[in-house]
Coordinates of C-alpha atoms (C1' of nucleotides) in Angstrom, one line a residue:
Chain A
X1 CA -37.8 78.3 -35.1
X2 CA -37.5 81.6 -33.3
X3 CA -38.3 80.1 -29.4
X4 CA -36.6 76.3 -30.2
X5 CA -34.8 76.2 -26.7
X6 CA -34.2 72.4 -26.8
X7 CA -31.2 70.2 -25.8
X8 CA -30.4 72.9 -23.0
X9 CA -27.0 72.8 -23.8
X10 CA -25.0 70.7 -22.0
X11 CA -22.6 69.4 -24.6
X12 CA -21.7 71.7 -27.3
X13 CA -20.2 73.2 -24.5
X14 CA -16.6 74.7 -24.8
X15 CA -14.9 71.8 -22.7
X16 CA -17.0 69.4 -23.2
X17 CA -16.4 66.5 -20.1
X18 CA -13.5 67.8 -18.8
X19 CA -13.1 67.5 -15.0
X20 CA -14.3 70.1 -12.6
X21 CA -11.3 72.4 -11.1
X22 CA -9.3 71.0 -14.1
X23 CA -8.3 74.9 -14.5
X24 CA -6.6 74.8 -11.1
X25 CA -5.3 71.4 -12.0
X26 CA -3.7 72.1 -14.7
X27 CA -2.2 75.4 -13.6
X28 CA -0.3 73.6 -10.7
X29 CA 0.8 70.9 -13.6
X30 CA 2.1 73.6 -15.6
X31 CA 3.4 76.0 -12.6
X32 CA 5.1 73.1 -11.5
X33 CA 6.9 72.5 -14.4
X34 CA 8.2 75.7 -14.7
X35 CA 7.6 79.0 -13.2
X36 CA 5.3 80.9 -15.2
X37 CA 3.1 84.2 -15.8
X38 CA -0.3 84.2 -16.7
X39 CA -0.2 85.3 -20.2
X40 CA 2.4 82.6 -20.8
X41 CA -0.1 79.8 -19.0
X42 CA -2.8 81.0 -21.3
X43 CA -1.2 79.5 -24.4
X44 CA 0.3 76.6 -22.8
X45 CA -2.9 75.3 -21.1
X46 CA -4.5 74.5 -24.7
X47 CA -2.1 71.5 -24.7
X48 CA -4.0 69.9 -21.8
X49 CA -7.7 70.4 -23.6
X50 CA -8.4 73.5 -22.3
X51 CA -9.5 75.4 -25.8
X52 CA -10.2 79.2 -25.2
X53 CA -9.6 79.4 -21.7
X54 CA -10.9 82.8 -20.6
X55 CA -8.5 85.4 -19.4
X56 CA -10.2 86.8 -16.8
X57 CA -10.9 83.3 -15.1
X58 CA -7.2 82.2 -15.9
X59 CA -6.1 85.4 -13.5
X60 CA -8.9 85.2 -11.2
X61 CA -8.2 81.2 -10.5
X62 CA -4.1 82.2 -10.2
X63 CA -5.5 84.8 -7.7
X64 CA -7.1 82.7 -5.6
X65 CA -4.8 79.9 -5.4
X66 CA -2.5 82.5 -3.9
X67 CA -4.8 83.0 -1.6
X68 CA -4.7 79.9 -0.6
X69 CA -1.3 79.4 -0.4
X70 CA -0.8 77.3 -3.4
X71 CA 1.3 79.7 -5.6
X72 CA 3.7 82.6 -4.8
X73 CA 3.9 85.4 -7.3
X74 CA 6.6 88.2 -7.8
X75 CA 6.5 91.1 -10.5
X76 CA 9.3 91.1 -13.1
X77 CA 9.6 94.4 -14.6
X78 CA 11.2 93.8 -17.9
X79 CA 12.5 96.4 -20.7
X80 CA 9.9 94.7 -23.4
X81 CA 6.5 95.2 -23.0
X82 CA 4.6 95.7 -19.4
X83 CA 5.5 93.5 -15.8
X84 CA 4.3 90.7 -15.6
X85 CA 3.5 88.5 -12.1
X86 CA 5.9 85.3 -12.3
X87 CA 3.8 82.3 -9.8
X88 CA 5.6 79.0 -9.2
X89 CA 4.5 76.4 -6.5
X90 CA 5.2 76.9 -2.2
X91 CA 5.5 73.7 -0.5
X92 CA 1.8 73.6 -0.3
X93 CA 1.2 73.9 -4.2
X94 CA 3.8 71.1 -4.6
X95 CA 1.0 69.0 -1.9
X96 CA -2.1 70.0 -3.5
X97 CA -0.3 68.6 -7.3
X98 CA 0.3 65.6 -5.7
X99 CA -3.2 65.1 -4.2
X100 CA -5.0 66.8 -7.7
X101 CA -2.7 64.0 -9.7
X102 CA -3.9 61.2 -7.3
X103 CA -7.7 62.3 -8.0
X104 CA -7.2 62.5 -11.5
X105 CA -5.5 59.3 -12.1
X106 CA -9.1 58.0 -10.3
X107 CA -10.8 59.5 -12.7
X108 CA -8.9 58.2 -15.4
X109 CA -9.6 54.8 -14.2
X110 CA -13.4 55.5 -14.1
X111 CA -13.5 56.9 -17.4
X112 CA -11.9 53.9 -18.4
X113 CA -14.8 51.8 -17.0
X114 CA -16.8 54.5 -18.4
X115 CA -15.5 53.9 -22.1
X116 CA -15.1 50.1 -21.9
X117 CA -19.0 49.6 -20.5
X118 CA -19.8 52.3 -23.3
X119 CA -18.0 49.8 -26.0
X120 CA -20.1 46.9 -24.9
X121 CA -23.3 48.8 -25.7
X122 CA -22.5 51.0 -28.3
X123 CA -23.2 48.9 -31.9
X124 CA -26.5 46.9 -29.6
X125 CA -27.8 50.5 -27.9
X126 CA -29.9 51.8 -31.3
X127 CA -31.2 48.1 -32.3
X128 CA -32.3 47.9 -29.1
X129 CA -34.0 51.0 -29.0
X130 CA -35.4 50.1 -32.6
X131 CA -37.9 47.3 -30.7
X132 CA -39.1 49.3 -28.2
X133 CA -39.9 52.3 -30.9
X134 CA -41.4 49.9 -33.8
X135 CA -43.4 47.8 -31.6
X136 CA -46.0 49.8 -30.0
Chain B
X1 CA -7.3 78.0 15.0
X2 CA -10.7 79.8 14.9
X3 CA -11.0 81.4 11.4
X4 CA -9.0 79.3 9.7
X5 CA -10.7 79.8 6.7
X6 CA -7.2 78.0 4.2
X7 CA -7.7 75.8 1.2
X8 CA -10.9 76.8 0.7
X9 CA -12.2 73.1 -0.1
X10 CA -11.6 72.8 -3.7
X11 CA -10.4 69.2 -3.1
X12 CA -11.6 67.0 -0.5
X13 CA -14.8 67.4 -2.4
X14 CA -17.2 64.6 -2.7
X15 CA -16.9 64.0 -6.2
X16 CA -12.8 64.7 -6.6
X17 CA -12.1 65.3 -10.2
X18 CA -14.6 63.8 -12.0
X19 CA -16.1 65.7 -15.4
X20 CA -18.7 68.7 -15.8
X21 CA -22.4 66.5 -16.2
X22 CA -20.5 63.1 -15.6
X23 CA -24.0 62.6 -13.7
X24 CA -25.7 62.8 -17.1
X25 CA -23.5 61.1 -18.9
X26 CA -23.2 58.0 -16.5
X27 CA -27.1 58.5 -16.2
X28 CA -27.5 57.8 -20.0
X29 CA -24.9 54.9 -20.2
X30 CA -26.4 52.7 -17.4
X31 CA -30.2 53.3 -18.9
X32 CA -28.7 52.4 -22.3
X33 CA -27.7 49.3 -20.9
X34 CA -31.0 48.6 -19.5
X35 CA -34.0 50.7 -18.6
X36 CA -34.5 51.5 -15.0
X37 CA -36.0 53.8 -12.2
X38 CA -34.2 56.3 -10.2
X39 CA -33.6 54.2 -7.2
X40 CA -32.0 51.7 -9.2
X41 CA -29.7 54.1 -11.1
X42 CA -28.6 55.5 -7.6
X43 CA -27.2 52.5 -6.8
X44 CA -25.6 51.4 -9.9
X45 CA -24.3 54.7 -10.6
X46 CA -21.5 54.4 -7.7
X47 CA -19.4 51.8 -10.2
X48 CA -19.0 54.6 -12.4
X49 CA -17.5 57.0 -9.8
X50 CA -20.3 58.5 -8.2
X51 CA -19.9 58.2 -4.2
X52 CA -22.8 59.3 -2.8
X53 CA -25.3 60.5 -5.2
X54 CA -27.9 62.9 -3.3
X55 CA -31.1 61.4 -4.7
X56 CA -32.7 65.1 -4.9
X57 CA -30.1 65.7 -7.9
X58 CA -30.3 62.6 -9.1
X59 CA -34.2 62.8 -9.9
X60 CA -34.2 66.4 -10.9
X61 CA -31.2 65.4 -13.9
X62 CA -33.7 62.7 -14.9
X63 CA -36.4 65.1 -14.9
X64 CA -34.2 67.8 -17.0
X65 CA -32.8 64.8 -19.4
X66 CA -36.7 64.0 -20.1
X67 CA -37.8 67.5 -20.9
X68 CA -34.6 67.8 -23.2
X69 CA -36.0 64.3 -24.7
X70 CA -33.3 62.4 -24.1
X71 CA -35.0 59.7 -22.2
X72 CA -38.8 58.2 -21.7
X73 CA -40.8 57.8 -18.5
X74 CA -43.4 55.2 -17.7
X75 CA -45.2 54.5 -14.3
X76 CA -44.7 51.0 -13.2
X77 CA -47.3 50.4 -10.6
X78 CA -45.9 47.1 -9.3
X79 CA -48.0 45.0 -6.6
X80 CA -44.9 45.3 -4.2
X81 CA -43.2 48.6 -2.9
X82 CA -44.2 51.9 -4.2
X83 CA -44.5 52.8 -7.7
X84 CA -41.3 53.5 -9.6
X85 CA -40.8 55.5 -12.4
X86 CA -39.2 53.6 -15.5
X87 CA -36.7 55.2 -17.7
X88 CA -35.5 54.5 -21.2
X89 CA -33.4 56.4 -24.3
X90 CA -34.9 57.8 -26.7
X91 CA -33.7 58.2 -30.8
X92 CA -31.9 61.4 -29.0
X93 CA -30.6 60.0 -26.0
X94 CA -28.7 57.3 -28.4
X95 CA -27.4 60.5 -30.0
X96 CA -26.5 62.1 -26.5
X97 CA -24.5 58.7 -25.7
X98 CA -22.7 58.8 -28.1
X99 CA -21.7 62.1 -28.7
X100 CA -20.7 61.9 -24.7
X101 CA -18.7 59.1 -25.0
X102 CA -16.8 60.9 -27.7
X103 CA -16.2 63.7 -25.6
X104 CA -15.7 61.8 -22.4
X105 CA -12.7 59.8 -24.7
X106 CA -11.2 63.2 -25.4
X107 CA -11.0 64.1 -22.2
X108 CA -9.4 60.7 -21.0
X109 CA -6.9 61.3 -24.0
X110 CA -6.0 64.5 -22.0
X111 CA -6.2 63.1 -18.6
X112 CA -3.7 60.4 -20.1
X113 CA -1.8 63.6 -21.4
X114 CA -1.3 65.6 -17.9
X115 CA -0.9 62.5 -16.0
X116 CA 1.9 61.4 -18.1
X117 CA 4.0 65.1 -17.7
X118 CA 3.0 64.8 -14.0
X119 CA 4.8 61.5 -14.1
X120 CA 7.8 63.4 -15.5
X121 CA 7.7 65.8 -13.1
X122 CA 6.6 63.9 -9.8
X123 CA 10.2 63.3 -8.4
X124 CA 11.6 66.6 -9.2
X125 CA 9.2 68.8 -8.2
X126 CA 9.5 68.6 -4.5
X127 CA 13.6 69.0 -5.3
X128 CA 13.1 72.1 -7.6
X129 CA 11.3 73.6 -4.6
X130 CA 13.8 72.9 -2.2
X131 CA 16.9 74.9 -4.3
X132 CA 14.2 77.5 -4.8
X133 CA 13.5 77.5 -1.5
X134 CA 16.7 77.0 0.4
X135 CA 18.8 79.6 -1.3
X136 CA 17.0 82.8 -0.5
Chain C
dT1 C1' 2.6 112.5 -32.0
dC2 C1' -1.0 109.9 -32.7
dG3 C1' -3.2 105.8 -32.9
dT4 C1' -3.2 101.0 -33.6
dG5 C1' -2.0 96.5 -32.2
dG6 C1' 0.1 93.1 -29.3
dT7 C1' 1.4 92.0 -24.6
dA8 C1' -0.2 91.4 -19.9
dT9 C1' -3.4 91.8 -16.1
dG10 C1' -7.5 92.4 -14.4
dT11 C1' -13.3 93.3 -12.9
dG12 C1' -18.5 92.4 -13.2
dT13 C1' -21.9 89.4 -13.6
dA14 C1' -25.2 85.9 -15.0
dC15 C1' -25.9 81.1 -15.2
dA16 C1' -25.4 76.1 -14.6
dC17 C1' -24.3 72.4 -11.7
dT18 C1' -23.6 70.7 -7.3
dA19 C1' -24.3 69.8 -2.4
dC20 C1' -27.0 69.3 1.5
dA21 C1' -31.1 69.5 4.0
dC22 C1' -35.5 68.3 4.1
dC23 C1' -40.3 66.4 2.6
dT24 C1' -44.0 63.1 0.8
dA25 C1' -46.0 58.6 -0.3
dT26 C1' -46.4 53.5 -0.5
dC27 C1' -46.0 49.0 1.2
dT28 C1' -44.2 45.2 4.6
dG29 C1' -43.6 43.2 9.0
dG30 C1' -43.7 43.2 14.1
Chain D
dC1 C1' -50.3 51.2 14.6
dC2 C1' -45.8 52.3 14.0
dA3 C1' -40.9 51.6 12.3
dG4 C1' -38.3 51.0 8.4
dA5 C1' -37.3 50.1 3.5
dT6 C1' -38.5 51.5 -1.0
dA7 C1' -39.4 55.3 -4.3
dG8 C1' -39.7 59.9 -5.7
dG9 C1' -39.4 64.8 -4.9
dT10 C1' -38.6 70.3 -3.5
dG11 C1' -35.8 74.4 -1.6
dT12 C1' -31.8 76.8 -1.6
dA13 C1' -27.0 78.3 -0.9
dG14 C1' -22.6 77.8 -2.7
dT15 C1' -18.9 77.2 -6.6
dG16 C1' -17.1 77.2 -10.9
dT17 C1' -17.4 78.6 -15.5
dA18 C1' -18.5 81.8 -19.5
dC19 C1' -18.6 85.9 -21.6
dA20 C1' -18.3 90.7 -21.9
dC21 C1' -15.6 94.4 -20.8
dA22 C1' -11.7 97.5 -18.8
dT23 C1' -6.9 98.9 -17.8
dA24 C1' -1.9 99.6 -18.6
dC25 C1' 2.5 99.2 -21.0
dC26 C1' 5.3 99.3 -25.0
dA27 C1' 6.6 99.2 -30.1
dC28 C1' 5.8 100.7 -34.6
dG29 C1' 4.3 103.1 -38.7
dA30 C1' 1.6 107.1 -40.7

DNA sequence: TCGTGGTATGTGTACACTACACCTATCTGG
DNA sequence: CCAGATAGGTGTAGTGTACACATACCACGA
C-alpha cells in the first residue's frame, strides 16, 4: 500500500467541477455587488461553491484583474486593524460580468444536458456493464 | 496599437466557462451510453459543450482514464477504414460517473446560485457605476 | 512590554489541464 | 499512384490552481 498511486486524482479535488476562471467570475459577481476588499471576498466567495479558496490566489487573481483593467482599488486606512485595498468594477469590469454571466448561463444549459443524458443512463449504466463483465 | 497586450484572453477562450475535467467527465458519460472509439467520441462530444476538441487531448485523456482503470480498450480491426480503438467503463468508471455527476449537479446548483444574484444585479450595475463614476 | 492571535495582504513554486501544432498509418476512389 | 477521409498519436508552451510560506498592523491579556 505504500506506492498505490491510482485514480490520479481528479475528483476528490477541492472544487470538484466547478468552471475554469470561476475565481475571476465570481469576484466580478461579488465586486459588482458591492465594493469589496479581499479579506472580505474571501468569506463571501464560499456562498458561490468556492470552499477554501486560497488567499494568496484570491489576491493574486484581484491583482491581475487590475491589471487588466477590470477592477480599481484604493487603500482605506481605518482606525481598526491594518488598510485594507477596497476594488469595485470600471466600466470594463461591468463588460467582462456581463460577457462571464452570458458564458456561464451556457454552461448551465450544458450541464443541464449533461445531467438529464446522465438520468437516462444512470439506473441501466451498471446492468449494462454487468453483461459485458459476466459473460466472458 | 502595437503592444496592446489588455484583457489578457481569459474569455474569448475556446471552451468559455465550462468545468475543470468536463472532458473526462463528458468522456465517461457518452461511453456509458454506448461503447465507442476516439473518433466517434470527438464528434459526439460537441453536444455536450465541447467546440472543437483537439484530437491529441482527446486520445491522451482516454489513454490517462485507461491507466487510472476507468475504462477498457479493445482493437477493432474492421475490414473497412483503419483500425479503431474501442472503449468501454469499467466497475470503476460506473463509480467515476457517478460520483461526477454528483459533483457536476453541485456545481450547476451554484451556477443556478450566481446566475440568479447576477440577475439581481444585471440592471443596476451599469447605474451604480455611473453615480460612482460621474461624481468624482 | 511582550507575545499571541485575528485581520489583511501578499510571494514562490510545483503541478495539472489545456491548446495548438504537428506526425503516423490504413483504406478508398479517381 | 496520389489525394483525402478515417483513426490514432506525440511535443510542448501556456494558464490556472493548490499549497506552503511570509509580512504588517492592531488589540488584548499575562
Amino acid at each position: 500500500m505504500a506506492t498505490e498511486g491510482k485514480s490520479r486524482k481528479s475528483l476528490e479535488e477541492p472544487q470538484g467541477g466547478l468552471p475554469r476562471n470561476y475565481l475571476r467570475a465570481s469576484l466580478l459577481l461579488l465586486i459588482g455587488e458591492a465594493p469589496a476588499h479581499g479579506y472580505d471576498l474571501l468569506d463571501q466567495i464560499a456562498q458561490l461553491g468556492l470552499r477554501s479558496v486560497d488567499p494568496g490566489g484570491l489576491y493574486r487573481t484581484l491583482r491581475v484583474m487590475e491589471d487588466d483593467g477590470l477592477v480599481a482599488s484604493s487603500w482605506q486606512h481605518s482606525s481598526a486593524g491594518p488598510a485594507r485595498r477596497t476594488y469595485r468594477l470600471t466600466a470594463d469590469g461591468v463588460d467582462w460580468l456581463h460577457a462571464w454571466a452570458g458564458a456561464l448561463r451556457e454552461s448551465h444549459r450544458y450541464l443541464s444536458a449533461y445531467l438529464g443524458r446522465y438520468d437516462d443512463i444512470a439506473t441501466t449504466v451498471s446492468a449494462t456493464l454487468d453483461e459485458v463483465t459476466i459473460l466472458p
